[in-house]
Amino acid sequence: CAAQTVSFIGNVKDDGNDPNFNNFDFPHSRNLLHLFKNKFGLHQFRPNQLPAINAIILNLDCFILMPTGGGKSLCYQLPALLAPGITIVISPLRSLILDQTQKLSSLDIPAAYLTGDLNEDQVAEIYHSLKDDNCDLKLLYITPEKLSASSKLGTTLGQLYRKGRLSRFVIDEVHCVSQWGHDFRPDYTKLRVLRDKFPNVPIIALTATATPRVRSDILNQLHLNSPKWFISSFNRPNLRYTIMLKKPKSQFQQVLELIRTKFQGASGIVYCISRRDCDELAKLLQDRNISAISYHAGLEDKLRTERQMHWVSEKVKVICATIAFGMGIDKPNVRFVIHAAMPKSIEGYYQESGRAGRDGEPADCILLYSYGDIYRYRFLMADLKLSNPQAYDIHMDNLYKIVNFCENLSDCRRVLQLNYFGEKFDRQQCIENITTTCDNCKTHDQFENLDVTEDARDLIRLIQSLDSLKKYNVTLLQVVDIFKGCDVSPFAYKLGNVYKPWYGKGESLTKNEVERILHNLLVGEYLCEVMLPNNNIMTGYVTAGKNAPELLNTNNVQIFLQRKRAVSARKTIVVPATSTAQSETNADLLQIENQCYTELCTMVNGIAGALNV
Ligand code: ADP
Ligand code: MG
Ligand code: ZN
């Protein structure tokens, strides 16, 4: 099998290319190949499968990171057949367990599961075979809830262990262990007892997402024993990433137009924040003759399964869903994933957008960005803020990171995402892949970092002085208007003399630029937002944040704004030889009004083209 070259940030061990694992020279190799071909019906190993299988058969602890669809299951299923005892697989969802055990039984591999779906007789039968030393059961799938709730299961595992029939524990979707991950599940943290109770049983950890922070959290919690690492590249070369500015009042219309113009008749997913959004959008699409359906946790189980099946079987083309939809769904020909709202985190974005293009054909991932979505999340998390402030902070941190990702107009989307997962990625690879190059690599725009530290200080002072009145609250958009010297709302007129020193100070910046500076200050906690009800609608108001003094009183921090180079920088325009199209999305995001510049670019491109640069 072909070795892959992936490089990582920092000191990451990678055993995937270790010749000690990546070979066929083991006593078990013959059996391994026989099963691979004849039992699983496969021909060629995917990257990291062979070395991981070997390390698992050698009874080592392993940590396997592979993108979704990369083939993680085989890594433990094949070794399970070569082990003398039983492999226990812990998986977070019943649907995933049912799916896996069905696949195994279609391959005639003896596997069982213990979930609430079974009746008493079926459960009794499984316990009976677990007690039977001659039973041929090789894999037992359970949920972590089952493990912590059922003392009978605990006792049975203890018996198996003492008889040496407990081959290994496999923990699928292991990122659920970590609060820092995008899908934390409290029951997963109880899995730490496995190492204490069954010290000699190897543990295999599998996931398709884990940032370096999540990884070390997993290691600590599960007490993995200097595990072997198998990390595949998370780049999805066939996905085209685009971020567009969302049109606030006509977002659904925008989705409709996208589907009409770019994805007519194609299968896709549109992710929305709320159930109501899903229903409304699906209705709008149906009214315009687009085959669409909504999907969310508010629907009955039966209806959900039915709708999912309709979408998978192509009876319906577009599914408008909350993030409750998608885990474990393996539909190859999804041509687009549109985020009608900002995702909750970069990991979440990677997962959700990653459901496009499983077949390897080009597919689009379009995110409609609006900073305002953050208010909706805050509103949804109001209870969490009270009950678990730490979890709330993590959520906010994740949201701010995705804000930064969306507002970044110059760095490669792949580089940004992959760096987040600790993988180094060469931007050139994205640029060269013409059909699926990301929006920021496709654009010809050149960017500069404008030092806006003084503007930032002015903005904070302005907010502080309004805040000192304690009587009025000021929203982000009001601050923008004052700073730009626009007509301000009647409310703000009353405060005229308070904000006068700053009124119109930011005239030379566009509205969007002032907004982006403010977002930047929020992310860095130089400002903070408080949510207060205004006519029963929760509204975000800005005040100075905990880092404000550092910015105001020291020279330790500088604040920069990414800005397209001015027209006069004509000599610095570099025309990438690979692509000729202008990026509409960046133009959109930047609200480019300077027609002249565009014409200049076109002209330069024309000349470059003629000279074959
Ligand atoms: P993951 O758990 O990493 O998301 P799965 O283990 O579910 O992925 O595998 C995804 C699909 O790839 C499955 O349909 C599986 O049969 C298939 N697959 C796995 N390994 C191979 C291989 N070496 N060759 C061809 N198909 C494979
Ligand atoms: Mg899997
Ligand atoms: Zn790129």
XYZ file of C-alpha atoms and ligand atoms in Angstrom:
642
model
C 0.000 0.000 0.000
C 1.202 3.467 -0.846
C 2.781 5.416 1.971
C 1.421 8.921 2.316
C 3.288 12.048 3.117
C 1.631 14.258 5.676
C 3.480 16.724 7.832
C 2.390 17.963 11.183
C 2.855 21.052 13.257
C 5.001 20.555 16.327
C 6.318 17.349 17.714
C 3.838 14.796 16.460
C 4.731 11.162 16.295
C 3.556 9.336 13.221
C 3.875 5.567 13.025
C 2.115 5.272 9.671
C 5.344 5.210 7.708
C 7.276 3.128 10.220
C 8.641 0.142 8.248
C 8.203 -1.941 11.416
C 4.457 -1.720 10.918
C 4.017 -1.070 7.217
C 4.917 -4.527 5.910
C 3.746 -8.075 5.295
C 6.485 -9.883 7.185
C 4.542 -10.907 10.260
C 3.474 -14.436 11.128
C -0.101 -13.124 10.907
C 0.351 -11.500 7.483
C -0.941 -14.460 5.453
C -4.137 -14.699 7.469
C -4.512 -10.975 7.389
C -4.376 -10.831 3.601
C -6.694 -13.786 3.272
C -9.349 -12.092 5.412
C -8.834 -8.743 3.688
C -9.518 -10.241 0.281
C -11.936 -13.030 0.976
C -13.885 -11.903 4.002
C -13.984 -8.158 3.408
C -13.732 -8.443 -0.377
C -11.188 -5.635 -0.667
C -8.153 -5.283 -2.905
C -6.014 -2.378 -1.839
C -5.319 -0.883 1.569
C -6.113 2.762 2.093
C -3.402 4.993 3.609
C -2.487 3.881 7.150
C -4.794 0.853 7.202
C -2.095 -1.801 6.952
C 0.301 -0.386 9.572
C -2.613 0.277 11.945
C -3.950 -3.270 11.529
C -0.496 -4.690 12.214
C -0.012 -2.587 15.343
C -3.435 -3.594 16.625
C -2.744 -7.280 16.054
C 0.491 -6.798 18.006
C -1.709 -5.757 20.961
C -0.475 -2.175 21.151
C -2.572 0.807 22.155
C -3.328 2.806 19.008
C -4.661 6.231 18.150
C -6.098 6.381 14.662
C -7.042 9.685 13.058
C -8.542 9.413 9.613
C -11.071 11.590 7.842
C -14.610 10.287 7.638
C -14.883 7.572 5.012
C -11.156 6.862 5.326
C -11.814 3.297 6.448
C -11.284 3.265 10.187
C -13.641 0.358 10.879
C -11.563 -2.142 8.957
C -8.571 -1.283 11.165
C -10.202 -2.941 14.166
C -12.690 -5.298 12.510
C -10.040 -7.314 10.717
C -7.824 -7.741 13.821
C -10.948 -8.760 15.773
C -11.245 -11.822 13.557
C -7.659 -12.818 14.258
C -7.944 -12.415 18.026
C -8.771 -15.346 20.297
C -11.430 -13.465 22.278
C -13.966 -10.703 21.867
C -13.429 -7.099 20.792
C -15.657 -4.582 22.572
C -16.545 -1.581 20.418
C -17.885 1.544 22.077
C -19.831 3.797 19.750
C -21.897 6.888 20.578
C -25.044 6.298 18.576
C -27.465 3.426 18.194
C -27.849 4.236 14.529
C -24.104 3.883 13.965
C -24.091 0.590 15.847
C -27.003 -0.821 13.862
C -25.386 0.237 10.628
C -22.051 -1.374 11.500
C -23.465 -4.648 12.775
C -25.670 -4.955 9.707
C -22.649 -4.521 7.454
C -20.752 -7.139 9.443
C -23.521 -9.673 9.321
C -23.769 -9.174 5.555
C -20.100 -10.218 5.467
C -20.936 -13.196 7.645
C -18.867 -11.875 10.541
C -20.227 -12.804 13.982
C -21.043 -9.522 15.698
C -23.661 -8.422 18.206
C -24.803 -5.297 19.995
C -26.353 -4.417 23.312
C -28.640 -1.407 23.051
C -32.143 -0.522 24.108
C -33.453 -1.832 20.780
C -33.275 -5.444 21.918
C -35.974 -7.341 23.792
C -35.293 -9.373 26.912
C -34.830 -12.656 25.076
C -32.330 -11.184 22.680
C -30.343 -9.658 25.536
C -30.377 -12.967 27.424
C -29.088 -14.734 24.336
C -26.164 -12.346 24.013
C -25.181 -12.755 27.673
C -25.487 -16.475 27.229
C -23.040 -16.517 24.342
C -20.642 -14.177 26.143
C -20.430 -16.740 28.944
C -19.869 -19.587 26.527
C -16.133 -20.164 25.990
C -16.793 -21.785 22.651
C -18.987 -19.069 21.234
C -17.791 -17.579 17.990
C -18.800 -13.972 18.706
C -15.966 -11.654 17.656
C -17.308 -8.136 18.066
C -19.683 -6.665 20.608
C -20.915 -3.101 20.053
C -22.146 -1.084 23.004
C -22.902 2.543 23.853
C -20.998 4.228 26.684
C -24.316 4.724 28.481
C -24.789 0.971 28.523
C -21.352 0.468 29.926
C -21.903 2.871 32.807
C -25.508 1.875 33.496
C -25.457 -1.913 33.320
C -23.815 -3.699 36.222
C -24.532 -6.997 34.509
C -22.421 -5.944 31.570
C -19.643 -4.878 33.958
C -19.679 -8.243 35.696
C -19.668 -10.109 32.396
C -16.706 -8.107 31.098
C -14.881 -8.899 34.365
C -15.475 -12.612 33.805
C -14.286 -12.416 30.212
C -11.213 -10.547 31.362
C -10.262 -13.144 33.952
C -10.624 -15.871 31.359
C -8.368 -13.930 28.972
C -11.190 -13.594 26.458
C -11.342 -9.814 26.374
C -9.201 -9.020 23.327
C -9.398 -5.234 23.174
C -11.494 -2.121 23.581
C -12.213 0.029 20.574
C -13.492 3.527 21.229
C -15.030 4.959 18.082
C -15.649 8.714 17.722
C -13.271 9.127 20.627
C -13.306 12.961 20.410
C -16.601 12.704 22.336
C -14.408 12.233 25.443
C -13.226 15.815 25.336
C -15.004 18.972 26.348
C -12.811 20.741 23.826
C -14.161 18.635 20.996
C -17.184 19.578 18.948
C -19.348 16.729 20.184
C -18.708 16.224 23.879
C -20.702 13.413 25.511
C -20.510 13.177 29.310
C -20.870 9.366 29.309
C -17.673 9.093 27.318
C -15.660 10.470 30.230
C -16.601 7.380 32.226
C -14.548 5.310 29.828
C -11.492 6.206 31.893
C -12.312 3.274 34.154
C -11.497 0.808 31.381
C -7.755 1.093 31.902
C -8.085 0.762 35.691
C -10.397 -2.208 35.584
C -8.788 -4.031 32.678
C -5.165 -2.937 32.733
C -3.862 -5.453 30.220
C -6.466 -4.936 27.540
C -5.262 -2.739 24.657
C -7.321 0.336 23.839
C -7.830 1.558 20.280
C -8.999 5.152 19.897
C -10.559 6.253 16.588
C -11.803 9.588 15.362
C -12.184 11.745 12.288
C -11.541 14.992 14.098
C -9.252 15.987 16.853
C -7.269 19.125 17.348
C -3.937 18.762 19.153
C -5.668 19.938 22.311
C -8.413 17.324 22.015
C -5.821 14.662 21.321
C -3.869 15.278 24.485
C -7.093 15.439 26.437
C -8.046 12.003 25.091
C -4.637 10.564 25.955
C -4.833 11.833 29.509
C -8.353 10.751 30.132
C -8.100 7.246 28.727
C -4.578 6.635 30.020
C -3.404 5.277 26.709
C -0.105 3.494 26.996
C 2.366 5.308 24.690
C 0.060 4.545 21.784
C 1.072 4.123 18.177
C -0.179 7.022 16.095
C -1.736 6.695 12.680
C -2.712 10.056 11.322
C -3.904 10.540 7.772
C -4.106 13.822 5.943
C -7.387 15.600 6.488
C -7.236 17.465 3.224
C -10.232 16.850 0.980
C -8.845 17.805 -2.417
C -12.186 17.543 -4.222
C -14.033 20.026 -2.021
C -14.294 23.651 -3.100
C -14.586 25.995 -0.104
C -16.313 29.335 -0.479
C -17.440 31.856 2.117
C -20.031 34.421 1.053
C -21.484 37.305 2.935
C -25.049 36.451 3.903
C -27.779 38.793 2.828
C -29.417 39.407 6.192
C -33.034 39.802 5.188
C -33.116 37.439 2.255
C -30.911 34.565 3.303
C -33.326 31.890 2.142
C -33.715 33.636 -1.181
C -29.941 33.551 -1.429
C -29.915 29.801 -0.840
C -32.636 29.391 -3.445
C -30.667 31.385 -6.009
C -27.529 29.356 -5.326
C -29.330 26.081 -5.815
C -31.097 27.355 -8.916
C -28.021 28.695 -10.598
C -25.354 26.232 -9.522
C -26.913 23.011 -8.266
C -30.051 22.392 -10.272
C -31.067 18.761 -9.773
C -28.048 17.981 -7.589
C -28.133 16.279 -4.233
C -27.174 18.489 -1.294
C -27.527 19.509 2.333
C -28.383 22.955 3.682
C -27.529 23.374 7.363
C -29.617 25.808 9.408
C -29.422 26.789 13.094
C -33.019 26.242 14.109
C -35.779 23.788 13.370
C -37.985 26.601 12.219
C -35.400 27.733 9.700
C -35.220 24.199 8.289
C -38.979 24.030 7.863
C -39.254 27.509 6.379
C -36.424 27.024 3.939
C -37.680 23.625 2.793
C -41.110 25.144 2.216
C -39.682 28.011 0.183
C -37.653 25.618 -1.957
C -40.661 23.345 -2.495
C -42.743 26.326 -3.558
C -40.124 27.057 -6.187
C -40.163 23.510 -7.500
C -36.979 22.352 -5.902
C -37.246 18.903 -4.421
C -36.534 19.607 -0.753
C -37.389 18.366 2.712
C -36.581 19.410 6.271
C -34.924 17.298 8.964
C -34.418 18.026 12.642
C -34.713 16.605 16.120
C -38.218 18.009 16.490
C -39.592 15.379 14.120
C -40.713 11.952 15.274
C -38.176 9.157 14.910
C -40.201 7.490 12.215
C -40.548 10.624 10.141
C -36.867 11.394 10.476
C -35.816 7.950 9.298
C -38.274 8.208 6.420
C -37.010 11.612 5.304
C -33.410 10.535 5.574
C -34.182 7.496 3.416
C -35.922 9.626 0.823
C -32.885 11.831 0.580
C -30.401 8.953 0.471
C -32.414 7.227 -2.268
C -32.575 10.458 -4.319
C -36.333 10.724 -4.042
C -35.633 14.124 -2.561
C -32.627 16.164 -3.640
C -32.098 18.771 -0.953
C -32.322 18.222 2.777
C -32.589 21.310 5.008
C -31.291 20.158 8.343
C -29.962 21.096 11.726
C -26.647 19.555 12.732
C -28.651 16.667 14.194
C -28.392 15.333 10.657
C -25.429 13.596 9.156
C -23.373 11.542 11.558
C -22.822 8.113 10.098
C -24.605 8.873 6.842
C -22.601 7.610 3.946
C -24.067 9.128 0.763
C -21.397 9.351 -1.893
C -22.779 11.865 -4.403
C -23.570 14.907 -2.257
C -22.633 17.750 -4.616
C -23.061 20.636 -2.215
C -23.255 21.508 1.450
C -24.509 25.014 2.143
C -24.261 26.493 5.607
C -27.158 28.915 5.760
C -25.774 29.883 9.155
C -22.370 29.994 10.726
C -21.283 26.587 12.055
C -20.549 26.213 15.765
C -16.850 25.558 15.396
C -14.144 24.866 12.855
C -14.347 21.175 13.690
C -18.084 21.212 13.181
C -17.607 22.981 9.868
C -15.065 20.413 8.749
C -17.411 17.551 9.666
C -20.530 19.028 8.127
C -18.945 20.315 4.940
C -17.086 17.015 4.716
C -20.322 15.212 3.927
C -19.989 16.560 0.396
C -18.106 14.710 -2.289
C -17.490 11.362 -0.617
C -17.320 9.896 -4.121
C -14.183 11.924 -4.804
C -15.872 14.040 -7.499
C -15.733 17.839 -7.126
C -18.293 19.236 -4.695
C -19.051 22.659 -3.219
C -18.995 23.785 0.398
C -20.531 27.225 0.675
C -20.811 29.068 3.956
C -23.124 32.071 4.126
C -21.515 34.193 6.769
C -23.037 36.795 9.026
C -21.547 37.903 12.308
C -25.092 38.297 13.591
C -25.477 34.509 13.833
C -23.381 34.688 16.955
C -26.294 36.406 18.685
C -28.573 33.529 17.819
C -26.164 31.034 19.317
C -25.807 33.147 22.420
C -29.520 33.219 22.786
C -29.692 29.446 22.426
C -26.933 29.045 24.996
C -28.398 31.368 27.626
C -29.224 28.446 29.928
C -25.849 26.840 29.480
C -24.182 30.075 30.529
C -25.858 29.764 33.902
C -25.592 26.032 34.389
C -22.087 25.467 33.056
C -20.108 28.656 32.491
C -16.978 26.752 31.540
C -18.732 24.893 28.730
C -20.275 28.167 27.633
C -16.850 29.789 27.373
C -15.565 26.929 25.258
C -18.527 27.349 22.918
C -17.900 31.064 22.615
C -14.240 30.475 21.965
C -15.140 28.051 19.181
C -17.569 30.561 17.701
C -14.977 33.314 17.690
C -12.530 31.038 15.920
C -14.995 30.386 13.148
C -15.682 34.140 12.940
C -11.979 34.651 12.365
C -11.957 31.922 9.758
C -14.856 33.512 7.884
C -13.490 37.032 8.053
C -10.122 35.963 6.764
C -9.978 37.095 3.158
C -6.453 36.179 2.265
C -5.313 32.865 3.728
C -6.026 29.538 2.087
C -9.141 27.911 3.562
C -7.454 24.520 3.521
C -4.371 25.806 5.290
C -6.546 27.447 7.953
C -8.623 24.331 8.584
C -5.790 21.838 8.428
C -3.528 23.918 10.671
C -6.335 23.878 13.148
C -6.031 20.088 13.199
C -2.274 20.322 13.571
C -1.508 19.426 9.957
C 0.891 21.441 7.817
C -0.375 22.083 4.330
C 1.304 23.682 1.369
C -0.936 26.347 -0.127
C 0.473 25.674 -3.549
C -1.448 22.384 -3.617
C -4.710 24.280 -3.276
C -3.756 26.854 -5.902
C -2.733 24.183 -8.372
C -5.926 22.216 -8.027
C -7.792 24.519 -10.393
C -11.295 23.024 -10.244
C -11.509 22.992 -6.474
C -9.189 25.752 -5.360
C -10.633 27.686 -2.408
C -12.094 31.189 -2.727
C -9.113 32.926 -1.164
C -6.624 31.155 -3.402
C -8.744 31.792 -6.467
C -8.975 35.522 -6.031
C -6.445 37.793 -7.612
C -6.760 40.346 -4.873
C -3.666 41.298 -2.987
C -3.998 42.107 0.666
C -2.183 44.265 3.093
C -2.427 44.526 6.829
C -3.506 47.980 7.829
C -2.491 49.047 11.327
C -5.745 50.156 12.958
C -4.560 50.201 16.558
C -5.471 53.883 16.972
C -8.944 53.340 15.501
C -9.367 50.410 17.853
C -8.457 52.578 20.833
C -10.891 55.259 19.696
C -13.640 52.697 19.363
C -13.048 51.367 22.857
C -12.955 54.871 24.326
C -16.157 55.725 22.524
C -17.833 52.637 23.913
C -16.479 53.296 27.400
C -17.787 56.824 27.443
C -21.238 55.733 26.315
C -21.106 52.944 28.825
C -20.181 55.291 31.645
C -23.643 56.834 31.380
C -25.058 53.452 32.418
C -28.388 54.625 31.142
C -28.206 53.604 27.565
C -26.873 50.491 25.970
C -25.164 50.638 22.655
C -25.152 47.986 19.962
C -22.323 47.131 17.638
C -24.099 48.651 14.676
C -24.761 51.905 16.506
C -21.070 52.142 17.282
C -20.317 51.635 13.602
C -22.704 54.424 12.619
C -21.272 56.873 15.120
C -17.696 56.121 14.178
C -18.466 56.428 10.494
C -20.345 59.670 11.059
C -23.564 58.292 9.600
C -27.045 59.364 10.525
C -27.572 57.803 13.873
C -30.757 56.523 15.399
C -32.930 58.926 17.450
C -31.739 57.214 20.594
C -28.178 58.144 19.860
C -29.006 61.779 19.105
C -29.644 62.276 22.759
C -26.085 61.286 23.422
C -24.630 63.614 20.825
C -22.254 65.435 23.102
C -21.003 62.242 24.675
C -19.834 60.656 21.454
C -18.928 63.853 19.643
C -15.149 63.445 19.976
C -15.390 60.198 17.971
C -18.225 61.022 15.600
C -17.033 60.485 12.057
C -13.494 59.626 13.091
C -13.600 56.455 11.061
C -14.747 58.165 7.870
C -11.926 56.761 5.809
C -12.929 53.200 6.616
C -15.888 51.411 5.055
C -18.732 50.290 7.287
C -17.698 46.724 6.776
C -14.159 47.533 7.839
C -15.297 49.187 11.070
C -17.448 46.142 11.739
C -14.531 43.829 11.156
C -12.338 45.831 13.555
C -15.057 45.513 16.179
C -15.350 41.756 15.592
C -11.606 41.506 15.940
C -11.795 43.365 19.268
C -14.552 41.071 20.500
C -12.585 37.976 19.591
C -9.547 39.339 21.466
C -11.716 40.272 24.462
C -10.848 43.951 24.185
C -14.594 44.336 23.960
C -17.322 42.119 25.216
C -20.963 41.768 24.450
C -23.757 41.408 26.956
C -27.123 40.081 25.959
C -30.088 42.007 27.288
C -33.755 41.876 26.368
C -35.007 44.783 24.311
C -38.761 44.620 23.661
C -38.512 40.901 24.412
C -35.812 40.342 21.831
C -32.393 39.463 23.173
C -29.981 42.052 21.861
C -26.212 42.219 22.119
C -24.699 45.361 23.628
C -21.017 46.159 23.638
C -18.880 47.200 26.587
C -15.150 47.222 27.218
C -13.645 43.763 27.658
C -11.082 42.458 30.114
C -8.151 43.118 27.783
C -9.142 46.721 27.041
C -6.627 48.292 29.473
C -3.765 46.517 27.770
C -4.718 47.991 24.425
C -5.440 51.461 25.787
C -2.553 51.878 28.169
C 0.347 49.927 26.717
C 2.016 49.425 23.372
C 1.974 45.648 23.725
C -0.793 45.022 21.228
C -1.365 46.080 17.688
C -4.609 45.597 15.831
C -4.547 44.932 12.100
C -7.187 44.948 9.434
C -6.866 42.984 6.248
C -7.538 45.192 3.333
C -7.330 44.892 -0.390
C -4.337 46.763 -1.765
C -5.039 50.174 -3.169
C -5.184 50.668 -6.943
C -1.856 52.426 -6.884
C -0.221 49.170 -5.883
C -0.581 48.107 -9.468
C 2.973 46.904 -9.739
C 2.437 44.423 -6.968
C -0.488 42.691 -8.618
C 0.481 39.113 -9.129
C -1.619 37.150 -11.544
C -1.717 33.491 -10.648
C -0.947 31.564 -13.806
C -3.464 28.908 -12.950
C -6.761 30.677 -12.876
C -8.384 33.499 -14.737
C -11.748 33.959 -13.085
C -12.308 36.730 -10.576
C -13.698 35.600 -7.286
C -17.195 36.965 -6.937
C -17.363 35.956 -3.330
C -14.468 37.986 -2.112
C -15.774 40.882 -4.082
C -19.041 40.358 -2.335
C -17.443 40.080 1.063
C -15.411 43.197 0.590
C -18.203 45.137 -1.005
C -15.893 46.216 -3.714
C -17.230 49.355 -5.223
C -14.178 50.265 -7.145
C -15.109 49.245 -10.651
C -11.926 50.850 -11.865
C -9.802 48.375 -9.964
C -11.655 45.421 -11.378
C -11.164 46.716 -14.871
C -7.512 47.198 -14.175
C -7.226 43.607 -12.973
C -9.000 42.350 -16.048
C -6.674 44.382 -18.161
C -3.609 43.091 -16.377
C -4.932 39.547 -16.696
C -5.498 40.090 -20.362
C -1.955 41.286 -20.836
C -0.597 38.496 -18.668
C -2.655 36.015 -20.668
C -1.377 37.395 -23.927
C 2.177 37.166 -22.661
C 1.403 33.703 -21.343
C 2.639 34.577 -17.860
P -14.739 5.734 8.655
O -15.176 4.991 9.885
O -13.286 6.037 8.639
O -15.553 6.944 8.378
P -15.557 3.361 7.309
O -14.717 2.420 8.073
O -16.995 3.393 7.630
O -14.967 4.824 7.392
O -15.339 3.062 5.751
C -15.937 3.839 4.753
C -16.169 3.003 3.525
O -14.930 2.678 2.911
C -16.876 1.698 3.809
O -17.878 1.518 2.849
C -15.780 0.665 3.672
O -16.267 -0.591 3.250
C -14.880 1.281 2.633
N -13.486 0.820 2.715
C -12.723 0.746 3.816
N -11.470 0.311 3.517
C -11.445 0.113 2.191
C -10.439 -0.319 1.254
N -9.209 -0.627 1.651
N -10.778 -0.403 -0.053
C -12.026 -0.067 -0.459
N -13.020 0.327 0.357
C -12.739 0.446 1.659
Mg -16.530 5.220 11.454
Zn -6.684 27.622 -0.853
